[in-house]
């Protein structure tokens, strides 16, 4: 199964509007003409509209770093799917480990966000990942299976290319410690197996599974060479035009 690789930059709580525009300009230049892979960036909410203007006409896709399941209303601090679409996004990161572990988001919330995003026509990037304690206690697969099943509970998938899963071991995020290529491939193949149980095998084989956690210009090629690694979700290295450009141009 041929899956189009997706390189996604998560800018987290970084960049002013001016900085965002400058970085986005470099990303758009790096992505120009690339047809065998997709490039996505998730600026902070305040910069999405300006970045959308900057990348107009380029193949760069935009994502929200989170999205609410409600369409509108009294939900202080949340962002509606239609607001992201309006600002120029086609995707949304959901259930990032920082949301889960710092802000207490549960699998139920992640499930509702995923469902709401898909209903509105946004492509979710559903993030899953085990903590170091869970890995050391041999709970990695159980945790990932639970997060995958609960994150997608009750959700039908009509277009498998418009659902993305990101495996981000919590111990690898922002730590400089990357999963080995073997660890990444092992987990990705396992998650694809869970998806094949939830849906059909041919659906599971079309869903992209990204790896995230200290991806950089030195390790991206080896990670992307793994058969079930379909892209990267990049934090720190996405904030520098030079390193993100190299990551986009993985071989
Ligand atoms: P990192 O972050 O690349 O800085 O480890 C990845 C992420 O949190 O998506």
XYZ file of N, CA and C and ligand atoms in Angstrom:
762
model
N 0.846 -1.202 0.000
C 0.000 0.000 0.000
C 0.878 1.248 0.000
N 0.605 2.106 -0.936
C 1.356 3.360 -1.067
C 0.676 4.432 -0.220
N 1.340 4.908 0.801
C 0.781 5.993 1.617
C 1.643 7.234 1.401
N 0.989 8.358 1.148
C 1.745 9.595 0.920
C 2.322 10.092 2.244
N 3.630 10.185 2.360
C 4.232 10.629 3.621
C 3.774 12.045 3.998
N 3.630 12.259 5.292
C 3.217 13.561 5.813
C 4.251 14.049 6.826
N 4.833 15.192 6.542
C 5.759 15.815 7.495
C 5.017 16.976 8.144
N 4.831 16.880 9.448
C 4.007 17.859 10.153
C 4.834 18.578 11.210
N 4.742 19.893 11.199
C 5.445 20.698 12.206
C 4.459 21.228 13.228
N 4.739 20.967 14.489
C 3.887 21.442 15.581
C 4.639 22.563 16.289
N 4.166 23.767 16.099
C 4.898 24.920 16.649
C 4.609 25.153 18.127
N 3.656 24.429 18.670
C 3.320 24.546 20.098
C 3.108 26.021 20.482
N 3.530 26.416 21.676
C 3.271 27.797 22.121
C 4.487 28.671 21.796
N 4.767 28.747 20.493
C 5.895 29.539 20.015
C 5.447 30.418 18.854
N 6.149 31.447 18.642
C 6.057 32.426 17.538
C 5.010 33.523 17.723
N 5.480 34.725 17.516
C 4.584 35.868 17.343
C 4.048 35.771 15.912
N 3.138 36.634 15.562
C 2.603 36.595 14.194
C 3.724 36.876 13.183
N 4.569 37.832 13.495
C 5.668 38.172 12.570
C 6.632 36.991 12.414
N 6.986 36.363 13.527
C 7.895 35.199 13.457
C 7.246 34.055 12.695
N 5.951 33.885 12.926
C 5.225 32.796 12.267
C 5.226 32.983 10.748
N 5.012 34.223 10.327
C 4.970 34.506 8.889
C 6.336 34.224 8.251
N 7.376 34.602 8.957
C 8.716 34.396 8.422
C 9.036 32.907 8.288
N 8.709 32.162 9.326
C 8.965 30.715 9.300
C 8.098 30.039 8.237
N 6.849 30.462 8.146
C 5.930 29.864 7.173
C 6.410 30.104 5.746
N 7.002 31.260 5.529
C 7.517 31.595 4.206
C 8.617 30.606 3.808
N 9.474 30.299 4.761
C 10.555 29.348 4.505
C 10.010 27.943 4.273
N 8.982 27.577 5.037
C 8.383 26.244 4.873
C 7.726 26.134 3.499
N 7.036 27.202 3.094
C 6.378 27.190 1.784
C 7.416 27.039 0.674
N 8.539 27.716 0.828
C 9.608 27.614 -0.183
C 10.155 26.192 -0.223
N 10.313 25.593 0.972
C 10.866 24.234 1.042
C 9.914 23.202 0.449
N 8.617 23.477 0.561
C 7.617 22.498 0.111
C 7.265 22.659 -1.357
N 7.682 23.762 -1.930
C 7.319 24.050 -3.319
C 7.729 22.924 -4.257
N 6.797 22.480 -5.051
C 7.120 21.479 -6.073
C 7.164 20.042 -5.589
N 7.028 19.818 -4.284
C 7.068 18.444 -3.786
C 5.695 17.794 -3.980
N 5.659 16.718 -4.718
C 4.370 16.075 -4.976
C 4.292 14.688 -4.355
N 5.434 14.167 -3.904
C 5.430 12.803 -3.360
C 5.283 12.782 -1.842
N 5.024 13.937 -1.241
C 4.868 14.019 0.216
C 4.041 15.247 0.554
N 3.420 15.237 1.711
C 2.657 16.401 2.160
C 3.389 17.075 3.310
N 3.209 18.380 3.390
C 3.841 19.160 4.456
C 2.742 19.929 5.191
N 2.774 19.863 6.495
C 1.755 20.533 7.311
C 2.423 21.289 8.450
N 1.851 22.427 8.819
C 2.321 23.125 10.010
C 1.128 23.502 10.897
N 1.389 23.496 12.185
C 0.358 23.868 13.159
C 0.866 25.055 13.974
N 0.607 26.277 13.495
C 1.013 27.474 14.233
C 0.096 27.673 15.448
N 0.466 28.571 16.352
C -0.485 28.901 17.428
C -1.732 29.534 16.807
N -2.849 29.439 17.492
C -4.120 29.934 16.941
C -4.031 31.372 16.445
N -3.313 32.200 17.205
C -3.250 33.632 16.872
C -2.578 33.905 15.528
N -1.786 32.946 15.052
C -1.017 33.188 13.824
C -1.574 32.440 12.616
N -2.605 31.626 12.815
C -3.069 30.774 11.706
C -3.495 31.606 10.491
N -4.302 32.621 10.716
C -4.827 33.395 9.576
C -3.690 34.065 8.802
N -2.742 34.632 9.524
C -1.618 35.295 8.862
C -0.767 34.283 8.096
N -0.568 33.114 8.707
C 0.223 32.071 8.049
C -0.515 31.558 6.803
N -1.830 31.467 6.896
C -2.618 31.006 5.743
C -2.394 31.929 4.550
N -2.327 33.203 4.844
C -2.072 34.202 3.798
C -0.669 34.001 3.212
N 0.288 33.750 4.111
C 1.689 33.574 3.691
C 1.881 32.347 2.806
N 1.210 31.248 3.129
C 1.460 29.993 2.391
C 0.486 29.795 1.223
N -0.368 30.762 1.011
C -1.342 30.690 -0.088
C -0.632 30.358 -1.398
N -1.170 29.399 -2.139
C -0.563 29.047 -3.417
C 0.541 28.013 -3.294
N 0.939 27.692 -2.058
C 1.941 26.643 -1.839
C 1.207 25.375 -1.399
N 1.889 24.237 -1.422
C 1.199 23.008 -1.006
C 1.117 22.826 0.516
N 1.583 23.798 1.289
C 1.615 23.632 2.750
C 0.196 23.586 3.339
N -0.049 22.577 4.151
C -1.346 22.416 4.822
C -1.258 23.005 6.220
N -2.383 23.466 6.731
C -2.404 24.052 8.071
C -3.283 23.246 9.014
N -2.858 23.225 10.276
C -3.620 22.502 11.296
C -3.755 23.342 12.549
N -4.835 23.110 13.280
C -4.955 23.629 14.629
C -4.222 22.682 15.561
N -3.758 23.198 16.693
C -3.061 22.337 17.661
C -4.035 21.611 18.583
N -5.295 21.948 18.429
C -6.359 21.309 19.195
C -7.662 21.716 18.529
N -8.747 21.076 18.887
C -10.046 21.473 18.354
C -11.141 20.958 19.284
N -12.179 21.770 19.433
C -13.294 21.389 20.308
C -14.298 20.525 19.541
N -15.089 19.767 20.271
C -16.108 18.926 19.633
C -17.418 19.670 19.418
N -17.548 20.806 20.088
C -18.779 21.597 19.944
C -18.637 22.563 18.780
N -19.757 22.916 18.178
C -19.708 23.821 17.022
C -19.526 25.278 17.435
N -20.145 25.653 18.550
C -19.995 27.011 19.086
C -20.605 27.058 20.475
N -20.399 28.161 21.163
C -21.067 28.292 22.451
C -20.148 28.702 23.573
N -20.598 28.487 24.785
C -19.876 28.920 25.972
C -18.816 27.884 26.349
N -17.679 27.940 25.657
C -16.586 27.006 25.900
C -15.279 27.785 25.925
N -15.139 28.627 26.923
C -13.996 29.528 27.043
C -12.664 28.798 26.841
N -11.860 29.343 25.968
C -10.526 28.773 25.753
C -10.482 27.705 24.683
N -11.629 27.347 24.134
C -11.650 26.297 23.106
C -11.751 26.912 21.714
N -11.539 26.088 20.709
C -11.608 26.566 19.322
C -12.508 25.613 18.529
N -13.442 26.179 17.790
C -14.413 25.343 17.072
C -13.833 24.856 15.747
N -14.272 23.684 15.296
C -13.817 23.178 14.000
C -14.032 24.200 12.882
N -15.194 24.841 12.867
C -15.489 25.802 11.793
C -14.557 27.006 11.841
N -14.085 27.353 13.050
C -13.148 28.480 13.167
C -11.809 28.116 12.531
N -11.380 26.887 12.744
C -10.125 26.442 12.126
C -10.263 26.408 10.610
N -11.376 25.882 10.142
C -11.613 25.832 8.693
C -11.624 27.243 8.117
N -12.299 28.130 8.829
C -12.421 29.523 8.387
C -11.053 30.196 8.285
N -10.158 29.848 9.213
C -8.826 30.467 9.228
C -7.880 29.837 8.209
N -8.294 28.724 7.616
C -7.466 28.119 6.572
C -6.903 26.744 6.893
N -7.350 26.155 8.016
C -6.860 24.823 8.385
C -7.684 23.730 7.700
N -7.016 22.612 7.447
C -7.734 21.419 6.986
C -7.515 20.256 7.948
N -6.662 20.481 8.952
C -6.320 19.396 9.871
C -6.320 19.907 11.314
N -6.298 18.973 12.257
C -6.192 19.351 13.669
C -5.439 18.263 14.432
N -4.489 18.703 15.241
C -3.778 17.787 16.144
C -4.684 17.553 17.351
N -4.851 16.315 17.738
C -5.756 15.997 18.846
C -5.078 15.026 19.816
N -5.223 15.299 21.097
C -4.712 14.378 22.111
C -3.199 14.370 22.235
N -2.572 15.476 21.875
C -1.115 15.564 22.049
C -0.777 15.280 23.513
N 0.369 14.680 23.742
C 0.705 14.271 25.111
C 0.745 15.463 26.063
N 1.068 16.642 25.547
C 1.048 17.816 26.433
C -0.379 18.149 26.846
N -1.330 17.938 25.958
C -2.742 18.134 26.313
C -3.159 17.081 27.355
N -2.742 15.851 27.125
C -3.147 14.769 28.026
C -2.488 14.916 29.394
N -1.170 15.166 29.398
C -0.445 15.077 30.666
C -0.343 16.390 31.426
N -0.336 17.524 30.730
C -0.262 18.800 31.450
C -1.668 19.330 31.720
N -2.576 19.109 30.759
C -3.902 19.711 30.886
C -5.015 18.694 31.153
N -4.610 17.472 31.416
C -5.561 16.476 31.914
C -6.596 15.985 30.924
N -6.312 16.027 29.637
C -7.301 15.526 28.682
C -7.375 13.996 28.737
N -8.585 13.512 28.666
C -8.832 12.076 28.780
C -9.076 11.461 27.404
N -9.085 10.134 27.366
C -9.397 9.439 26.110
C -10.791 9.810 25.621
N -11.709 10.042 26.556
C -13.082 10.409 26.170
C -13.083 11.770 25.467
N -12.341 12.718 26.014
C -12.264 14.035 25.376
C -11.603 13.933 24.011
N -10.563 13.136 23.943
C -9.837 12.955 22.679
C -10.773 12.344 21.630
N -11.573 11.408 22.072
C -12.558 10.775 21.184
C -13.578 11.790 20.661
N -14.068 12.628 21.580
C -15.057 13.631 21.165
C -14.446 14.650 20.210
N -13.223 15.035 20.484
C -12.537 15.997 19.602
C -12.344 15.383 18.209
N -11.937 14.126 18.195
C -11.684 13.454 16.910
C -12.974 13.366 16.106
N -14.036 12.968 16.783
C -15.326 12.838 16.113
C -15.812 14.198 15.593
N -15.687 15.230 16.431
C -16.125 16.570 16.041
C -15.333 17.107 14.858
N -14.034 16.862 14.880
C -13.173 17.326 13.793
C -13.584 16.665 12.479
N -13.771 15.355 12.534
C -14.106 14.622 11.304
C -15.471 15.025 10.773
N -16.408 15.230 11.700
C -17.757 15.635 11.290
C -17.711 16.970 10.540
N -16.795 17.831 10.960
C -16.688 19.162 10.334
C -15.844 19.133 9.057
N -15.192 18.010 8.811
C -14.390 17.917 7.593
C -12.910 18.201 7.800
N -12.492 18.233 9.058
C -11.062 18.383 9.344
C -10.428 16.995 9.438
N -9.188 16.888 9.012
C -8.452 15.630 9.167
C -7.793 15.629 10.539
N -8.170 14.681 11.402
C -7.542 14.659 12.727
C -6.172 13.987 12.685
N -5.272 14.481 13.505
C -4.025 13.750 13.787
C -4.151 13.314 15.235
N -4.544 12.089 15.412
C -4.799 11.542 16.743
C -3.477 11.071 17.350
N -3.062 11.731 18.434
C -1.769 11.408 19.047
C -1.933 10.382 20.170
N -1.045 9.417 20.147
C -1.018 8.407 21.196
C 0.443 8.224 21.636
N 0.645 7.675 22.804
C 2.025 7.455 23.232
C 2.106 7.079 24.694
N 3.070 6.238 25.000
C 3.251 5.769 26.371
C 4.277 6.625 27.108
N 4.137 6.693 28.419
C 5.139 7.387 29.233
C 6.322 6.441 29.469
N 7.395 6.990 30.027
C 8.558 6.150 30.335
C 8.180 5.073 31.358
N 7.421 5.473 32.378
C 7.023 4.505 33.417
C 6.207 3.371 32.799
N 5.329 3.722 31.882
C 4.508 2.687 31.227
C 5.373 1.761 30.375
N 6.350 2.328 29.667
C 7.236 1.479 28.852
C 8.036 0.554 29.758
N 8.558 1.110 30.855
C 9.379 0.289 31.746
C 8.559 -0.794 32.447
N 7.257 -0.547 32.579
C 6.385 -1.548 33.211
C 5.765 -2.486 32.165
N 6.324 -2.465 30.939
C 5.818 -3.319 29.849
C 4.353 -3.078 29.512
N 3.933 -1.830 29.653
C 2.525 -1.522 29.354
C 2.370 -0.804 28.011
N 3.460 -0.670 27.278
C 3.422 0.123 26.041
C 2.273 -0.284 25.123
N 2.193 -1.560 24.794
C 1.187 -1.978 23.813
C -0.228 -1.843 24.365
N -0.383 -2.133 25.657
C -1.724 -2.005 26.256
C -2.179 -0.543 26.232
N -1.266 0.366 26.547
C -1.609 1.794 26.563
C -1.964 2.266 25.154
N -1.151 1.876 24.193
C -1.390 2.323 22.812
C -2.680 1.738 22.256
N -2.954 0.492 22.619
C -4.197 -0.126 22.150
C -5.404 0.607 22.755
N -5.306 0.912 24.053
C -6.416 1.614 24.698
C -6.612 3.004 24.083
N -5.515 3.748 23.915
C -5.634 5.106 23.360
C -6.180 5.085 21.935
N -5.792 4.084 21.173
C -6.275 3.980 19.786
C -7.756 3.617 19.768
N -8.115 2.575 20.527
C -9.519 2.124 20.545
C -10.440 3.204 21.108
N -10.031 3.809 22.223
C -10.910 4.812 22.841
C -10.925 6.109 22.042
N -9.820 6.450 21.452
C -9.761 7.659 20.636
C -10.665 7.581 19.414
N -10.821 6.374 18.891
C -11.607 6.195 17.668
C -12.957 5.533 17.934
N -13.296 5.353 19.208
C -14.538 4.635 19.557
C -15.754 5.243 18.863
N -16.520 4.403 18.203
C -17.769 4.837 17.582
C -17.586 5.669 16.325
N -16.367 5.778 15.856
C -16.113 6.628 14.679
C -15.960 5.763 13.427
N -16.801 6.038 12.444
C -16.682 5.334 11.167
C -15.666 6.068 10.309
N -14.912 5.315 9.542
C -13.921 5.959 8.668
C -14.286 5.700 7.210
N -14.730 6.761 6.544
C -15.107 6.635 5.133
C -13.893 6.875 4.241
N -13.033 7.794 4.681
C -11.846 8.132 3.889
C -10.591 7.939 4.731
N -9.993 6.771 4.636
C -8.827 6.478 5.489
C -7.649 7.417 5.280
N -7.574 8.055 4.124
C -6.457 8.978 3.911
C -6.673 10.277 4.685
N -7.898 10.441 5.239
C -8.188 11.669 5.978
C -8.289 11.429 7.479
N -7.616 10.372 7.916
C -7.437 10.131 9.349
C -5.957 9.813 9.538
N -5.330 10.498 10.473
C -3.906 10.280 10.710
C -3.713 9.953 12.190
N -2.843 9.002 12.468
C -2.483 8.680 13.852
C -1.020 9.080 14.032
N -0.684 9.615 15.189
C 0.727 9.935 15.455
C 1.166 9.205 16.714
N 2.192 8.380 16.568
C 2.778 7.721 17.733
C 3.893 8.613 18.266
N 3.673 9.108 19.481
C 4.677 9.961 20.102
C 4.968 9.459 21.511
N 6.017 8.646 21.661
C 6.362 8.201 23.010
C 6.656 9.428 23.879
N 5.986 9.531 25.012
C 6.090 10.740 25.838
C 7.540 10.991 26.254
N 8.273 9.913 26.481
C 9.669 10.029 26.921
C 10.586 10.552 25.812
N 10.087 10.624 24.595
C 10.919 11.084 23.479
C 10.609 12.517 23.071
N 9.550 13.081 23.646
C 9.132 14.417 23.209
C 9.953 15.487 23.894
N 10.676 16.242 23.088
C 11.453 17.370 23.604
C 12.627 16.971 24.470
N 12.978 15.686 24.438
C 14.044 15.207 25.319
C 15.343 14.948 24.579
N 15.271 14.933 23.250
C 16.461 14.579 22.487
C 16.627 13.073 22.382
N 15.764 12.326 23.094
C 15.810 10.853 23.034
C 14.796 10.391 22.006
N 15.251 9.790 20.930
C 14.314 9.304 19.918
C 14.108 7.813 20.121
N 12.936 7.324 19.776
C 12.761 5.868 19.738
C 13.718 5.340 18.684
N 14.227 4.133 18.882
C 15.060 3.560 17.827
C 14.153 3.250 16.647
N 14.761 3.065 15.498
C 13.945 2.750 14.323
C 13.174 1.449 14.558
N 13.792 0.511 15.271
C 13.121 -0.770 15.550
C 11.926 -0.554 16.479
N 12.124 0.289 17.524
C 11.008 0.566 18.447
C 9.853 1.229 17.699
N 10.191 2.181 16.835
C 9.144 2.888 16.098
C 8.410 1.920 15.177
N 9.144 1.159 14.399
C 8.503 0.240 13.452
C 7.628 -0.786 14.194
N 8.139 -1.293 15.318
C 7.397 -2.301 16.078
C 6.050 -1.735 16.535
N 6.083 -0.530 17.076
C 4.856 0.096 17.554
C 3.914 0.431 16.390
N 4.467 0.977 15.326
C 3.612 1.362 14.196
C 2.905 0.138 13.613
N 3.630 -0.966 13.489
C 3.009 -2.186 12.956
C 1.933 -2.666 13.918
N 2.198 -2.546 15.220
C 1.203 -2.955 16.222
C -0.048 -2.092 16.104
N 0.134 -0.783 16.011
C -1.016 0.134 15.924
C -1.807 -0.141 14.643
N -1.111 -0.422 13.567
C -1.824 -0.736 12.331
C -2.655 -2.012 12.508
N -2.131 -2.930 13.289
C -2.890 -4.152 13.589
C -4.156 -3.840 14.375
N -4.044 -2.926 15.331
C -5.227 -2.523 16.108
C -6.246 -1.862 15.168
N -5.764 -1.019 14.272
C -6.661 -0.347 13.311
C -7.344 -1.375 12.410
N -6.627 -2.435 12.081
C -7.203 -3.474 11.222
C -8.290 -4.253 11.960
N -8.166 -4.321 13.282
C -9.227 -4.970 14.073
C -10.444 -4.057 14.184
N -10.199 -2.776 14.303
C -11.299 -1.812 14.451
C -12.030 -1.590 13.133
N -11.272 -1.558 12.050
C -11.843 -1.298 10.734
C -11.515 -2.499 9.866
N -11.287 -2.264 8.592
C -10.861 -3.386 7.769
C -9.397 -3.244 7.463
N -8.841 -4.360 7.022
C -7.410 -4.354 6.757
C -7.039 -3.299 5.706
N -7.874 -3.178 4.682
C -7.524 -2.218 3.624
C -7.713 -0.764 4.076
N -8.539 -0.562 5.110
C -8.662 0.780 5.711
C -7.401 1.048 6.533
N -7.038 0.074 7.362
C -5.851 0.223 8.220
C -4.596 0.452 7.389
N -4.553 -0.173 6.229
C -3.335 -0.060 5.415
C -3.239 1.297 4.722
N -4.332 2.072 4.747
C -4.280 3.404 4.119
C -4.112 4.531 5.129
N -4.315 4.232 6.420
C -4.201 5.265 7.447
C -2.722 5.547 7.717
N -2.369 6.831 7.674
C -0.970 7.157 7.925
C -0.675 7.197 9.422
N 0.440 6.614 9.791
C 0.884 6.638 11.182
C 2.219 7.378 11.221
N 2.190 8.557 11.861
C 3.391 9.389 11.956
C 4.161 9.019 13.215
N 5.458 9.245 13.191
C 6.257 9.131 14.411
C 6.591 10.536 14.893
N 6.532 10.745 16.199
C 6.936 12.023 16.760
C 7.729 11.819 18.035
N 8.646 12.719 18.304
C 9.482 12.627 19.505
C 10.926 12.806 19.110
N 11.406 14.058 19.208
C 12.804 14.377 18.910
C 13.232 13.987 17.491
N 12.305 14.117 16.545
C 12.704 13.937 15.140
C 13.567 15.129 14.751
N 14.670 14.862 14.072
C 15.533 15.958 13.622
C 16.129 15.632 12.258
N 16.956 16.551 11.776
C 17.491 16.358 10.421
C 18.435 15.167 10.335
N 18.961 14.706 11.469
C 19.883 13.570 11.438
C 19.188 12.221 11.495
N 18.022 12.166 12.170
C 17.401 10.843 12.313
C 16.194 10.617 11.397
N 15.776 11.656 10.682
C 14.527 11.526 9.905
C 14.630 10.469 8.802
N 15.753 10.387 8.144
C 15.857 9.440 7.017
C 15.681 7.997 7.488
N 16.336 7.668 8.599
C 16.258 6.289 9.105
C 14.847 5.969 9.585
N 14.206 6.944 10.233
C 12.835 6.705 10.704
C 11.893 6.515 9.515
N 12.037 7.385 8.521
C 11.145 7.328 7.359
C 11.386 6.082 6.512
N 12.515 5.427 6.705
C 12.804 4.208 5.938
C 12.027 3.005 6.474
N 11.422 3.149 7.661
C 10.653 2.035 8.242
C 9.321 1.897 7.493
N 8.932 0.663 7.236
C 7.793 0.456 6.332
C 6.476 0.995 6.887
N 6.324 1.027 8.207
C 5.056 1.525 8.751
C 5.149 2.943 9.306
N 6.266 3.595 9.105
C 6.402 5.006 9.509
C 6.063 5.856 8.293
N 4.935 6.556 8.387
C 4.404 7.259 7.216
C 4.586 8.764 7.289
N 5.392 9.201 8.236
C 5.605 10.635 8.350
C 6.123 10.966 9.726
N 6.270 12.260 9.978
C 6.822 12.697 11.255
C 6.021 13.875 11.787
N 5.850 13.889 13.100
C 5.275 15.046 13.781
C 6.436 15.667 14.559
N 6.796 16.862 14.154
C 8.050 17.461 14.607
C 7.776 18.686 15.463
N 8.396 18.762 16.630
C 8.231 19.924 17.496
C 9.404 20.877 17.352
N 10.387 20.725 18.214
C 11.531 21.638 18.270
C 12.190 21.902 16.926
N 12.430 20.844 16.174
C 13.150 21.001 14.897
C 12.278 21.635 13.808
N 10.987 21.829 14.103
C 10.102 22.491 13.134
C 10.139 24.007 13.294
N 10.809 24.458 14.359
C 10.856 25.900 14.634
C 12.017 26.585 13.951
N 12.889 25.768 13.343
C 14.016 26.359 12.606
C 13.869 25.999 11.145
N 13.897 27.021 10.298
C 13.669 26.787 8.863
C 14.657 25.774 8.304
N 15.896 25.869 8.739
C 16.925 25.012 8.168
C 16.673 23.534 8.495
N 16.423 23.246 9.774
C 16.230 21.834 10.124
C 14.909 21.293 9.572
N 13.865 22.120 9.592
C 12.582 21.612 9.083
C 12.653 21.387 7.571
N 13.391 22.248 6.889
C 13.570 22.070 5.445
C 14.236 20.730 5.152
N 15.256 20.417 5.928
C 15.958 19.139 5.742
C 15.021 17.959 6.050
N 14.189 18.127 7.069
C 13.253 17.053 7.435
C 12.226 16.846 6.315
N 11.732 17.960 5.783
C 10.787 17.872 4.655
C 11.422 17.109 3.492
N 12.719 17.343 3.319
C 13.422 16.711 2.189
C 14.031 15.366 2.573
N 13.411 14.663 3.497
C 13.938 13.343 3.896
C 14.109 12.460 2.661
N 15.087 11.566 2.757
C 15.317 10.674 1.610
C 14.877 9.256 1.938
P 9.757 17.325 19.658
O 8.155 17.391 19.804
O 10.024 17.090 18.185
O 10.242 18.653 20.137
O 10.224 16.171 20.484
C 7.340 16.520 19.085
C 5.885 16.785 19.410
O 5.574 17.051 20.570
O 5.018 16.732 18.514
